[in-house]
Short mmCIF file of C-alpha atoms in Angstrom, two decimals:
data_model
loop_
_atom_site.label_atom_id
_atom_site.label_comp_id
_atom_site.label_asym_id
_atom_site.label_seq_id
_atom_site.Cartn_x
_atom_site.Cartn_y
_atom_site.Cartn_z
CA GLY A 16 97.18 48.24 128.95
CA MET A 17 100.64 47.36 130.00
CA LEU A 18 101.20 50.53 132.06
CA HIS A 19 97.92 50.14 133.96
CA ASP A 20 98.82 46.60 134.99
CA ALA A 21 102.37 47.51 136.09
CA ASP A 22 103.08 47.99 139.80
CA PRO A 23 105.29 51.09 140.20
CA THR A 24 106.40 50.06 143.72
CA SER A 25 108.13 46.88 142.56
CA GLY A 26 109.13 45.34 139.26
CA GLU A 27 108.03 41.81 140.22
CA MET A 28 104.75 41.58 138.30
CA ASP A 29 105.86 43.57 135.22
CA PRO A 30 105.22 42.02 131.79
CA PRO A 31 108.37 40.63 130.13
CA ASP A 32 108.59 43.44 127.55
CA MET A 33 108.50 46.16 130.21
CA ALA A 34 112.25 46.11 131.03
CA ARG A 35 113.23 46.30 127.35
CA LEU A 36 110.76 49.15 126.66
CA GLU A 37 111.90 51.02 129.76
CA GLU A 38 115.53 50.79 128.64
CA GLN A 39 114.56 51.97 125.13
CA VAL A 40 112.70 54.99 126.60
CA ASN A 41 115.64 55.84 128.89
CA THR A 42 118.05 55.91 125.92
CA MET A 43 115.78 58.54 124.31
CA GLY A 44 116.27 60.92 127.27
CA PRO A 45 119.34 62.79 125.96
CA MET A 46 117.77 63.14 122.51
CA ILE A 47 114.59 64.57 124.06
CA ASP A 48 116.64 66.98 126.19
CA MET A 49 118.50 68.16 123.07
CA GLU A 50 115.23 68.84 121.24
CA LEU A 51 113.82 70.69 124.26
CA GLU A 52 116.96 72.86 124.46
CA LYS A 53 116.70 73.63 120.75
CA SER A 54 113.04 74.53 121.16
CA ASP A 55 113.83 76.72 124.21
CA ARG A 56 116.59 78.56 122.32
CA ARG A 57 114.25 79.20 119.36
CA HIS A 58 111.53 80.42 121.72
CA ALA A 59 113.98 82.80 123.45
CA GLN A 60 115.15 84.10 120.04
CA LEU A 61 111.58 84.72 118.89
CA THR A 62 110.76 86.44 122.19
CA ARG A 63 113.80 88.75 121.74
CA LEU A 64 112.75 89.52 118.15
CA SER A 65 109.22 90.24 119.29
CA HIS A 66 110.49 92.71 121.91
CA GLN A 67 112.79 94.35 119.34
CA LEU A 68 109.89 94.70 116.90
CA VAL A 69 107.67 96.29 119.56
CA ASP A 70 110.52 98.66 120.52
CA ALA A 71 111.08 99.62 116.87
CA LEU A 72 107.37 100.26 116.27
CA THR A 73 107.14 102.31 119.48
CA LEU A 74 110.13 104.38 118.38
CA TYR A 75 108.62 104.84 114.91
CA HIS A 76 105.30 106.03 116.33
CA THR A 77 107.07 108.34 118.80
CA LEU A 78 109.16 109.85 116.00
CA MET A 79 106.14 110.27 113.74
CA ARG A 80 104.18 111.94 116.55
CA ASP A 81 106.98 114.26 117.70
CA MET A 82 108.48 115.14 114.31
CA PRO A 83 107.52 118.50 112.76
CA PRO A 84 105.58 118.18 109.49
CA ALA A 85 107.98 117.67 106.58
CA PRO A 86 107.73 119.79 103.42
CA ALA A 87 105.89 118.32 100.42
CA TYR A 88 107.67 115.45 98.67
CA GLY A 89 110.35 116.61 96.26
CA MET A 90 110.38 120.27 97.31
CA TYR A 91 113.54 122.11 98.25
CA PRO A 92 113.73 124.91 100.84
CA GLY A 93 112.53 128.18 99.30
CA GLN A 94 110.94 126.47 96.32
CA MET A 95 107.42 127.41 95.35
CA PRO A 96 104.82 124.62 94.99
CA GLY A 97 104.68 123.45 91.38
CA GLN A 98 108.17 124.76 90.60
CA VAL A 99 110.62 122.29 89.09
CA PRO A 100 114.01 122.22 90.92
CA GLY A 101 116.46 124.56 89.17
CA GLN A 102 113.66 126.38 87.35
CA GLN A 103 113.21 130.09 87.85
CA PRO A 104 109.68 131.27 88.70
CA GLY A 105 107.66 131.82 85.54
CA MET A 106 109.86 129.65 83.28
CA TYR A 107 108.10 127.20 80.95
CA GLY A 108 104.96 127.11 83.12
CA MET A 109 105.39 123.41 83.91
CA GLY A 110 103.17 121.96 86.61
CA PRO A 111 104.27 119.76 89.51
CA GLY A 112 105.46 116.22 88.98
CA PRO A 113 103.26 113.15 89.56
CA VAL A 114 100.89 113.63 92.45
CA MET A 115 99.55 110.76 94.55
CA PRO A 116 95.78 110.97 95.15
CA PRO A 117 94.77 111.43 98.81
CA GLY A 118 94.67 108.18 100.76
CA VAL A 119 97.17 106.43 98.47
CA SER A 120 100.51 105.91 100.12
CA MET A 121 103.85 105.31 98.50
CA PRO A 122 105.41 101.87 99.13
CA PRO A 123 107.83 101.86 102.06
CA MET A 124 111.40 102.71 101.14
CA SER A 125 114.61 102.96 103.04
CA VAL A 126 115.57 106.44 104.13
CA ALA A 127 119.10 107.69 104.61
CA PRO A 128 119.91 108.88 108.15
CA GLY A 129 118.96 112.50 108.65
CA VAL A 130 116.33 112.48 105.89
CA SER A 131 112.85 113.11 107.20
CA MET A 132 109.74 111.54 105.76
CA PRO A 133 106.19 112.76 106.33
CA PRO A 134 104.21 110.71 108.86
CA MET A 135 102.17 107.91 107.35
CA SER A 136 98.66 107.37 108.64
CA VAL A 137 97.91 103.86 109.81
#
């Protein structure tokens, strides 16, 4: 086509439309640079987020590995398994609250600082 026939060393044999098209392409330069900058900023942001996610997951796994096993869900220190909070041993004979079958995990929930949660298997 037109670009194959053009002589890059001189503009003498260029087709008549070449100068107009070249000017049109040159006016697009700043717009292209703007889009490239926007794309670069988005890429840098996603790279930062990716690193933050990896750091957070590493911290989570480290905490889960190093944390001592937490008591059963809903139990208070000194409470016997199956005892309802505030109930004296032997009162009413009520069993424990709802129990999740093995292998079923609770949906993730936010935890207040200082509250420990048992490690979740992945």
